[in-house]
Short mmCIF file of C-alpha atoms in Angstrom, two decimals:
data_model
loop_
_atom_site.label_atom_id
_atom_site.label_comp_id
_atom_site.label_asym_id
_atom_site.label_seq_id
_atom_site.Cartn_x
_atom_site.Cartn_y
_atom_site.Cartn_z
CA UNK A 1 -38.65 1.10 31.69
CA UNK A 2 -37.80 0.39 28.23
CA UNK A 3 -34.87 2.53 28.24
CA UNK A 4 -33.33 1.15 31.13
CA UNK A 5 -33.83 -2.15 29.74
CA UNK A 6 -32.34 -1.34 26.62
CA UNK A 7 -29.42 0.50 28.72
CA UNK A 8 -28.57 -2.70 30.27
CA UNK A 9 -28.69 -4.98 27.18
CA UNK A 10 -26.28 -2.44 25.84
CA UNK A 11 -24.06 -2.39 29.00
CA UNK A 12 -23.96 -6.30 29.34
CA UNK A 13 -21.21 -7.22 26.94
CA UNK A 14 -18.61 -4.06 27.94
CA UNK A 15 -19.11 -4.84 31.84
CA UNK A 16 -17.99 -8.72 30.77
CA UNK A 17 -15.12 -7.68 29.06
CA UNK A 18 -14.39 -5.14 31.90
CA UNK A 19 -14.60 -8.35 34.31
CA UNK A 20 -12.42 -10.25 31.95
CA UNK A 21 -9.80 -7.56 31.99
CA UNK A 22 -9.66 -7.49 35.81
CA UNK A 23 -9.47 -11.03 35.60
CA UNK A 24 -6.60 -11.28 33.11
CA UNK A 25 -4.67 -8.57 35.55
CA UNK A 26 -5.22 -10.66 38.83
CA UNK A 27 -4.10 -14.22 36.96
CA UNK A 28 -1.26 -12.60 35.74
CA UNK A 29 -0.08 -11.17 38.93
CA UNK A 30 -0.49 -14.24 40.78
CA UNK A 31 0.92 -16.57 38.35
CA UNK A 32 3.79 -14.32 38.24
CA UNK A 33 4.58 -14.10 41.68
CA UNK A 34 3.94 -18.08 42.17
CA UNK A 35 6.46 -18.58 39.11
CA UNK A 36 9.36 -16.20 40.91
CA UNK A 37 8.48 -18.17 44.02
CA UNK A 38 8.83 -21.59 42.63
CA UNK A 39 12.10 -20.33 40.81
CA UNK A 40 13.90 -18.86 43.81
CA UNK A 41 12.56 -22.63 45.80
CA UNK A 42 14.04 -24.66 42.62
CA UNK A 43 10.64 -25.74 42.00
CA UNK A 44 9.65 -26.86 38.24
CA UNK A 45 7.26 -24.20 37.12
CA UNK A 46 5.37 -25.97 34.35
CA UNK A 47 3.54 -28.37 36.24
CA UNK A 48 0.15 -29.65 35.30
CA UNK A 49 -1.72 -26.84 37.21
CA UNK A 50 -0.15 -24.27 35.91
CA UNK A 51 -0.66 -24.87 32.06
CA UNK A 52 -4.43 -24.91 32.23
CA UNK A 53 -4.68 -22.10 34.15
CA UNK A 54 -2.52 -20.04 31.43
CA UNK A 55 -4.24 -21.35 28.92
CA UNK A 56 -8.13 -21.18 29.83
CA UNK A 57 -8.54 -17.18 29.35
CA UNK A 58 -6.83 -16.77 26.19
CA UNK A 59 -8.57 -19.68 24.53
CA UNK A 60 -11.90 -18.12 25.92
CA UNK A 61 -11.25 -15.08 24.66
CA UNK A 62 -9.77 -16.74 20.86
CA UNK A 63 -12.88 -18.62 20.78
CA UNK A 64 -15.33 -15.57 21.16
CA UNK A 65 -13.29 -13.34 18.85
CA UNK A 66 -13.18 -16.52 16.00
CA UNK A 67 -17.11 -16.34 16.67
CA UNK A 68 -17.23 -12.68 16.29
CA UNK A 69 -14.86 -13.12 12.81
CA UNK A 70 -17.00 -15.67 11.36
CA UNK A 71 -20.19 -13.71 11.92
CA UNK A 72 -18.40 -10.51 10.37
CA UNK A 73 -17.12 -12.30 7.43
CA UNK A 74 -20.44 -13.74 6.73
CA UNK A 75 -22.04 -10.20 6.93
CA UNK A 76 -19.33 -8.60 4.48
CA UNK A 77 -20.01 -11.64 2.23
CA UNK A 78 -23.61 -10.95 2.32
CA UNK A 79 -22.95 -6.87 2.19
CA UNK A 80 -25.14 -6.19 4.80
CA UNK A 81 -25.16 -2.61 5.78
CA UNK A 82 -22.69 -1.45 8.73
CA UNK A 83 -20.40 -4.64 8.17
CA UNK A 84 -17.86 -2.31 6.39
CA UNK A 85 -18.04 -0.13 9.51
CA UNK A 86 -17.56 -2.74 11.95
CA UNK A 87 -14.46 -4.10 10.34
CA UNK A 88 -12.75 -0.72 10.43
CA UNK A 89 -13.33 -0.70 14.39
CA UNK A 90 -12.32 -3.81 14.75
CA UNK A 91 -9.01 -3.07 12.96
CA UNK A 92 -8.86 0.29 14.89
CA UNK A 93 -9.21 -1.15 18.29
CA UNK A 94 -7.00 -4.02 17.15
CA UNK A 95 -4.11 -1.50 15.67
CA UNK A 96 -4.46 0.89 19.09
CA UNK A 97 -3.78 -2.15 21.58
CA UNK A 98 -0.61 -3.07 19.85
CA UNK A 99 0.61 0.24 19.32
CA UNK A 100 0.11 0.58 22.95
CA UNK A 101 1.43 -2.76 24.23
CA UNK A 102 4.51 -3.43 21.92
CA UNK A 103 6.32 -0.40 23.09
CA UNK A 104 5.43 -0.80 26.80
CA UNK A 105 6.57 -4.80 26.30
CA UNK A 106 9.87 -3.43 24.56
CA UNK A 107 10.73 -1.38 27.53
CA UNK A 108 9.53 -3.34 30.14
CA UNK A 109 11.48 -7.05 28.89
CA UNK A 110 14.46 -4.22 28.45
CA UNK A 111 14.47 -2.87 31.85
CA UNK A 112 13.70 -6.14 33.73
CA UNK A 113 17.11 -7.99 31.54
CA UNK A 114 18.84 -4.92 32.18
CA UNK A 115 17.99 -5.11 36.24
CA UNK A 116 18.82 -8.70 36.13
CA UNK A 117 22.38 -8.27 34.42
CA UNK A 118 22.95 -5.31 37.46
CA UNK A 119 21.87 -6.91 40.46
CA UNK A 120 22.67 -10.30 39.68
CA UNK A 121 25.58 -10.04 37.93
CA UNK A 122 29.18 -11.92 38.92
CA UNK A 123 29.77 -9.13 41.29
CA UNK A 124 26.83 -9.64 43.35
CA UNK A 125 27.93 -13.30 43.54
CA UNK A 126 31.23 -12.94 44.41
CA UNK A 127 29.83 -10.60 47.38
CA UNK A 128 27.53 -13.34 48.71
CA UNK A 129 30.44 -15.83 48.58
CA UNK A 130 32.93 -13.74 50.26
CA UNK A 131 30.31 -12.39 52.92
CA UNK A 132 29.48 -16.01 53.59
CA UNK A 133 33.32 -17.45 53.53
CA UNK A 134 34.00 -14.39 56.20
CA UNK A 135 31.14 -16.05 58.58
CA UNK A 136 32.25 -19.19 58.50
CA UNK A 137 36.09 -18.38 58.72
CA UNK A 138 35.32 -16.04 61.50
CA UNK A 139 33.29 -19.11 63.08
CA UNK A 140 35.78 -21.70 62.41
CA UNK A 141 38.55 -19.07 64.01
CA UNK A 142 36.91 -18.74 67.14
CA UNK A 143 36.28 -22.60 67.25
CA UNK A 144 39.94 -23.24 66.79
CA UNK A 145 40.93 -20.96 69.24
CA UNK A 146 38.35 -22.59 71.96
CA UNK A 147 40.32 -26.09 70.82
CA UNK A 148 43.73 -24.57 70.98
CA UNK A 149 43.07 -22.90 74.24
CA UNK A 150 41.49 -26.09 75.98
CA UNK A 151 44.84 -28.06 74.54
CA UNK A 152 47.23 -25.66 75.95
CA UNK A 153 49.71 -27.53 77.76
CA UNK A 154 49.72 -24.58 79.84
CA UNK A 155 46.21 -25.24 81.19
CA UNK A 156 46.71 -27.00 84.28
CA UNK A 157 48.96 -24.57 85.21
CA UNK A 158 46.51 -21.70 85.09
CA UNK A 159 44.20 -23.54 86.53
CA UNK A 160 46.42 -24.47 89.91
CA UNK A 161 47.10 -20.61 90.42
CA UNK A 162 43.87 -20.06 90.03
CA UNK A 163 43.00 -22.36 92.96
CA UNK A 164 45.70 -20.35 94.97
CA UNK A 165 43.34 -17.71 95.01
CA UNK A 166 40.01 -18.47 93.34
CA UNK A 167 38.70 -14.89 92.46
CA UNK A 168 37.49 -13.61 89.03
CA UNK A 169 39.77 -10.71 89.09
CA UNK A 170 43.10 -13.19 90.01
CA UNK A 171 41.75 -15.52 86.86
CA UNK A 172 41.44 -12.76 84.92
CA UNK A 173 44.81 -11.32 85.32
CA UNK A 174 46.06 -15.13 85.18
CA UNK A 175 44.38 -15.46 81.51
CA UNK A 176 46.00 -11.80 80.34
CA UNK A 177 49.53 -13.32 81.27
CA UNK A 178 49.02 -16.30 78.84
CA UNK A 179 47.24 -13.97 76.46
CA UNK A 180 43.90 -15.78 76.45
CA UNK A 181 40.62 -13.84 76.01
CA UNK A 182 37.80 -16.32 76.07
CA UNK A 183 34.19 -15.05 76.54
CA UNK A 184 33.88 -17.26 79.96
CA UNK A 185 36.62 -19.22 81.68
CA UNK A 186 35.19 -21.27 84.11
CA UNK A 187 36.28 -23.80 86.90
CA UNK A 188 34.31 -26.84 88.39
CA UNK A 189 35.14 -29.62 90.73
CA UNK A 190 34.62 -33.12 89.80
CA UNK A 191 31.27 -33.11 91.74
CA UNK A 192 29.92 -30.28 89.60
CA UNK A 193 30.20 -27.42 92.31
CA UNK A 194 31.70 -24.31 90.42
CA UNK A 195 35.02 -22.69 92.04
CA UNK A 196 35.88 -19.92 90.10
CA UNK A 197 34.57 -18.10 86.68
CA UNK A 198 35.21 -15.07 84.80
CA UNK A 199 33.69 -13.49 81.61
CA UNK A 200 30.30 -12.36 80.44
CA UNK A 201 27.39 -13.68 81.91
CA UNK A 202 25.57 -15.05 79.11
CA UNK A 203 28.30 -17.43 78.27
CA UNK A 204 28.33 -19.08 81.80
CA UNK A 205 27.60 -22.99 81.94
CA UNK A 206 24.48 -23.79 83.20
CA UNK A 207 25.48 -25.11 86.85
CA UNK A 208 22.14 -27.29 87.28
CA UNK A 209 23.08 -29.45 84.00
CA UNK A 210 25.17 -32.45 84.66
CA UNK A 211 28.78 -32.17 83.38
CA UNK A 212 29.79 -33.98 80.19
CA UNK A 213 31.96 -36.68 80.98
CA UNK A 214 34.20 -36.37 77.59
CA UNK A 215 36.44 -33.83 76.63
CA UNK A 216 36.47 -31.55 73.25
CA UNK A 217 33.75 -29.25 71.78
CA UNK A 218 30.25 -28.99 73.27
CA UNK A 219 27.28 -28.47 71.81
CA UNK A 220 26.71 -24.79 70.66
CA UNK A 221 24.10 -22.93 72.47
CA UNK A 222 21.66 -19.58 71.18
CA UNK A 223 20.92 -17.10 74.54
CA UNK A 224 19.32 -13.70 74.04
CA UNK A 225 20.13 -13.93 70.24
CA UNK A 226 23.81 -14.90 70.86
CA UNK A 227 25.31 -17.98 69.83
CA UNK A 228 27.94 -19.94 72.14
CA UNK A 229 30.59 -22.19 71.59
CA UNK A 230 32.42 -23.92 74.30
CA UNK A 231 34.97 -26.46 74.62
CA UNK A 232 35.57 -29.05 77.46
CA UNK A 233 38.66 -30.33 79.36
CA UNK A 234 38.93 -32.40 82.48
CA UNK A 235 42.25 -31.07 84.14
CA UNK A 236 43.89 -32.90 87.10
CA UNK A 237 45.69 -30.97 89.57
CA UNK A 238 47.44 -32.86 92.55
CA UNK A 239 45.19 -35.73 92.82
CA UNK A 240 41.96 -33.85 92.24
CA UNK A 241 40.16 -33.47 88.76
CA UNK A 242 38.57 -30.18 87.74
CA UNK A 243 36.27 -29.62 84.87
CA UNK A 244 37.24 -26.44 82.70
CA UNK A 245 34.69 -24.82 80.41
CA UNK A 246 36.05 -22.17 77.45
CA UNK A 247 33.50 -20.34 75.92
CA UNK A 248 33.21 -18.03 72.86
CA UNK A 249 30.30 -15.67 72.55
CA UNK A 250 29.36 -14.71 68.81
CA UNK A 251 28.21 -11.51 67.62
CA UNK A 252 24.29 -11.11 67.83
CA UNK A 253 21.89 -13.03 65.06
CA UNK A 254 25.28 -14.55 63.67
CA UNK A 255 23.76 -17.54 62.58
CA UNK A 256 20.80 -16.14 61.51
CA UNK A 257 23.35 -13.90 59.30
CA UNK A 258 24.71 -16.59 58.08
CA UNK A 259 21.73 -18.56 57.25
CA UNK A 260 20.52 -15.59 55.56
CA UNK A 261 23.83 -15.12 53.30
CA UNK A 262 23.46 -19.27 52.83
CA UNK A 263 20.06 -18.82 51.22
CA UNK A 264 20.46 -15.83 49.27
CA UNK A 265 23.37 -17.35 47.72
CA UNK A 266 21.84 -20.49 46.75
CA UNK A 267 19.18 -18.47 45.05
CA UNK A 268 21.57 -16.18 43.43
CA UNK A 269 23.03 -19.38 41.84
CA UNK A 270 19.46 -20.97 41.37
CA UNK A 271 18.55 -17.52 39.59
CA UNK A 272 21.56 -17.75 37.37
CA UNK A 273 21.02 -21.13 36.33
CA UNK A 274 17.18 -20.20 35.43
CA UNK A 275 18.67 -17.01 33.67
CA UNK A 276 17.68 -17.74 30.33
CA UNK A 277 14.62 -19.15 31.62
CA UNK A 278 13.43 -16.29 33.61
CA UNK A 279 13.89 -14.45 30.38
CA UNK A 280 11.54 -16.56 28.61
CA UNK A 281 9.30 -16.62 31.38
CA UNK A 282 9.04 -12.82 31.40
CA UNK A 283 8.49 -13.09 27.50
CA UNK A 284 5.71 -15.47 27.87
CA UNK A 285 3.89 -13.52 30.79
CA UNK A 286 3.88 -10.44 28.45
CA UNK A 287 2.51 -12.43 25.69
CA UNK A 288 0.08 -13.90 28.14
CA UNK A 289 -0.79 -10.34 29.08
CA UNK A 290 -0.65 -8.68 25.86
CA UNK A 291 -2.40 -11.58 23.35
CA UNK A 292 -5.50 -11.22 25.65
CA UNK A 293 -5.62 -7.85 25.77
CA UNK A 294 -5.41 -7.69 21.52
CA UNK A 295 -8.62 -10.33 21.64
CA UNK A 296 -10.54 -7.99 24.46
CA UNK A 297 -9.72 -5.03 22.06
CA UNK A 298 -11.17 -6.99 18.93
CA UNK A 299 -14.20 -7.94 21.19
CA UNK A 300 -14.41 -4.49 22.10
CA UNK A 301 -14.57 -3.49 18.41
CA UNK A 302 -16.85 -6.39 17.44
CA UNK A 303 -19.34 -5.18 20.47
CA UNK A 304 -19.15 -1.26 19.99
CA UNK A 305 -19.55 -2.09 15.94
CA UNK A 306 -22.78 -3.81 16.53
CA UNK A 307 -23.97 -0.81 18.96
CA UNK A 308 -22.92 1.58 16.41
CA UNK A 309 -24.56 0.16 13.20
CA UNK A 310 -27.74 -1.37 14.80
CA UNK A 311 -29.30 2.10 14.38
CA UNK A 312 -27.80 2.13 10.80
CA UNK A 313 -29.31 -0.92 10.00
CA UNK A 314 -32.66 -0.22 11.38
CA UNK A 315 -32.55 3.15 9.72
CA UNK A 316 -32.02 1.33 6.50
CA UNK A 317 -34.88 -1.00 6.83
CA UNK A 318 -37.36 1.74 7.48
CA UNK A 319 -36.18 3.58 4.81
CA UNK A 320 -36.85 0.50 2.22
CA UNK A 321 -40.16 0.35 3.69
CA UNK A 322 -40.79 4.03 3.44
CA UNK A 323 -39.76 3.42 -0.14
CA UNK A 324 -42.01 0.83 -0.66
CA UNK A 325 -44.97 3.02 0.73
CA UNK A 326 -45.38 2.27 4.17
CA UNK A 327 -45.26 5.67 5.89
CA UNK A 328 -46.60 4.72 9.10
CA UNK A 329 -42.86 2.96 9.97
CA UNK A 330 -40.90 4.21 13.02
CA UNK A 331 -37.80 3.52 14.24
CA UNK A 332 -37.44 2.99 18.14
CA UNK A 333 -34.51 3.89 20.21
CA UNK A 334 -33.49 4.68 23.61
CA UNK A 335 -33.81 8.24 24.90
CA UNK A 336 -29.95 8.66 25.60
CA UNK A 337 -28.76 6.92 22.85
CA UNK A 338 -25.83 8.89 20.27
CA UNK A 339 -27.64 8.29 17.53
CA UNK A 340 -30.88 8.91 18.81
CA UNK A 341 -31.33 12.22 16.75
CA UNK A 342 -31.40 10.43 13.58
CA UNK A 343 -33.93 8.27 14.54
CA UNK A 344 -36.05 11.18 15.74
CA UNK A 345 -35.29 12.98 12.73
CA UNK A 346 -36.59 9.66 10.56
CA UNK A 347 -39.56 9.41 12.28
CA UNK A 348 -40.50 13.47 11.90
CA UNK A 349 -39.31 13.07 8.48
CA UNK A 350 -41.91 10.02 7.88
CA UNK A 351 -44.34 11.90 10.24
CA UNK A 352 -44.48 14.70 7.95
CA UNK A 353 -44.53 12.57 4.61
CA UNK A 354 -47.72 10.64 6.28
CA UNK A 355 -49.65 13.84 6.30
CA UNK A 356 -48.42 15.13 3.33
CA UNK A 357 -49.80 12.17 1.33
CA UNK A 358 -53.20 12.70 3.26
CA UNK A 359 -53.11 16.36 2.05
CA UNK A 360 -52.01 15.09 -1.29
CA UNK A 361 -55.15 12.41 -1.28
CA UNK A 362 -57.32 15.03 -0.48
CA UNK A 363 -55.92 17.26 -3.04
CA UNK A 364 -56.46 14.61 -5.92
CA UNK A 365 -60.26 13.86 -4.65
CA UNK A 366 -61.05 17.67 -4.94
CA UNK A 367 -59.02 17.86 -8.27
CA UNK A 368 -61.03 14.48 -9.57
CA UNK A 369 -64.59 15.88 -8.27
CA UNK A 370 -63.47 19.03 -10.44
CA UNK A 371 -62.80 17.18 -13.51
CA UNK A 372 -66.17 15.08 -13.03
CA UNK A 373 -68.16 18.86 -12.42
CA UNK A 374 -66.50 19.96 -15.53
CA UNK A 375 -67.01 17.31 -17.71
CA UNK A 376 -70.83 17.18 -16.45
CA UNK A 377 -70.79 20.81 -17.07
CA UNK A 378 -69.65 20.17 -20.39
CA UNK A 379 -72.13 17.12 -21.13
CA UNK A 380 -75.23 19.76 -19.73
CA UNK A 381 -73.94 22.20 -22.55
CA UNK A 382 -73.67 20.10 -25.72
CA UNK A 383 -77.68 19.59 -25.61
CA UNK A 384 -78.34 23.24 -24.86
CA UNK A 385 -76.48 24.66 -27.89
CA UNK A 386 -78.95 23.05 -30.35
CA UNK A 387 -82.10 24.00 -28.59
CA UNK A 388 -80.41 27.78 -28.21
CA UNK A 389 -80.01 27.92 -31.81
CA UNK A 390 -83.47 26.39 -32.80
CA UNK A 391 -85.04 29.18 -30.48
CA UNK A 392 -83.35 31.89 -32.16
CA UNK A 393 -84.50 30.80 -35.48
CA UNK A 394 -88.04 30.61 -34.39
CA UNK A 395 -87.72 33.73 -33.00
CA UNK A 396 -86.66 35.25 -36.00
CA UNK A 397 -89.13 33.25 -38.21
CA UNK A 398 -91.52 34.92 -36.05
CA UNK A 399 -90.34 38.51 -36.48
#
């Protein structure tokens, strides 16, 4: 259980940094898409909501790095064990992130700049303008053609000849004679009754609609994706008045294509207007992404340094206690720690030292008792010597 809690505690900072990295990517993608959309719509990107969103994450990371940097500076000043290793790890991760991000950033910015010059060059804009002008000229030519036909002095004669034989075939032949080819040609009585018509059915006038009283162009209609242009003229033949509808059908989705060209040209002009701003924004977003990456790399260096030097600091403290004579000290470390073998070796060493010290103490006690016995034997032998000499003298005198 203790190992699991220790592992969770150690993984916590790394999981937090991973979350910040994912959040950084998501925020960068969201803001870049939003900025590009704003530029395309001609909206200012530097609004009040944009600046805090961009600044909050780098400022948070900068604050965390500043705190860790001050903490490391104090450790180096106090010459704490492992502080130099922690500094070297932080510098190594920073250098690795710089070496990885700077070439990638230069390549990305250069690629985007080249792409913009190629795709948004003058030839692209000129092609859009030419396409839009061609579409507008085509539309205007159809409008002018209908207007010219409606105002033609031959129109009453065409109606008169058609009334003599009011069939679509006859009307088509008469129009061919005059070189007229409208999409639809219709003749109605003054009461709105259809007399005859020819052409394509989508261009026919809706007979249920009231007939306008004024001559001239009528509002364009859209049917089945096609745009219909119309001209109306009231023609007098004899003592009767007839209404003539002349219609022209534009190509399918003509209005949609024209609108798309118009919007594309407007977007092109906006992009060319914001070209330098766009390059600045690309560099800004790159720095916004690269700077937090550098800060995250520093935080990883600090965190990894703490994780690596913690067992070394514990080992140094334990070694100092052993030097002071405390052989009961032990180092606790997770089972799967990378430096667990150091703790295991140290604990084995202190256990052996403690056992050796016990043996040494026993040996010292035995040696002390031996010395006492030797001294005691010496003290006993000292009075026995004159007694033996006296006994020997008495024995010699007796003999």
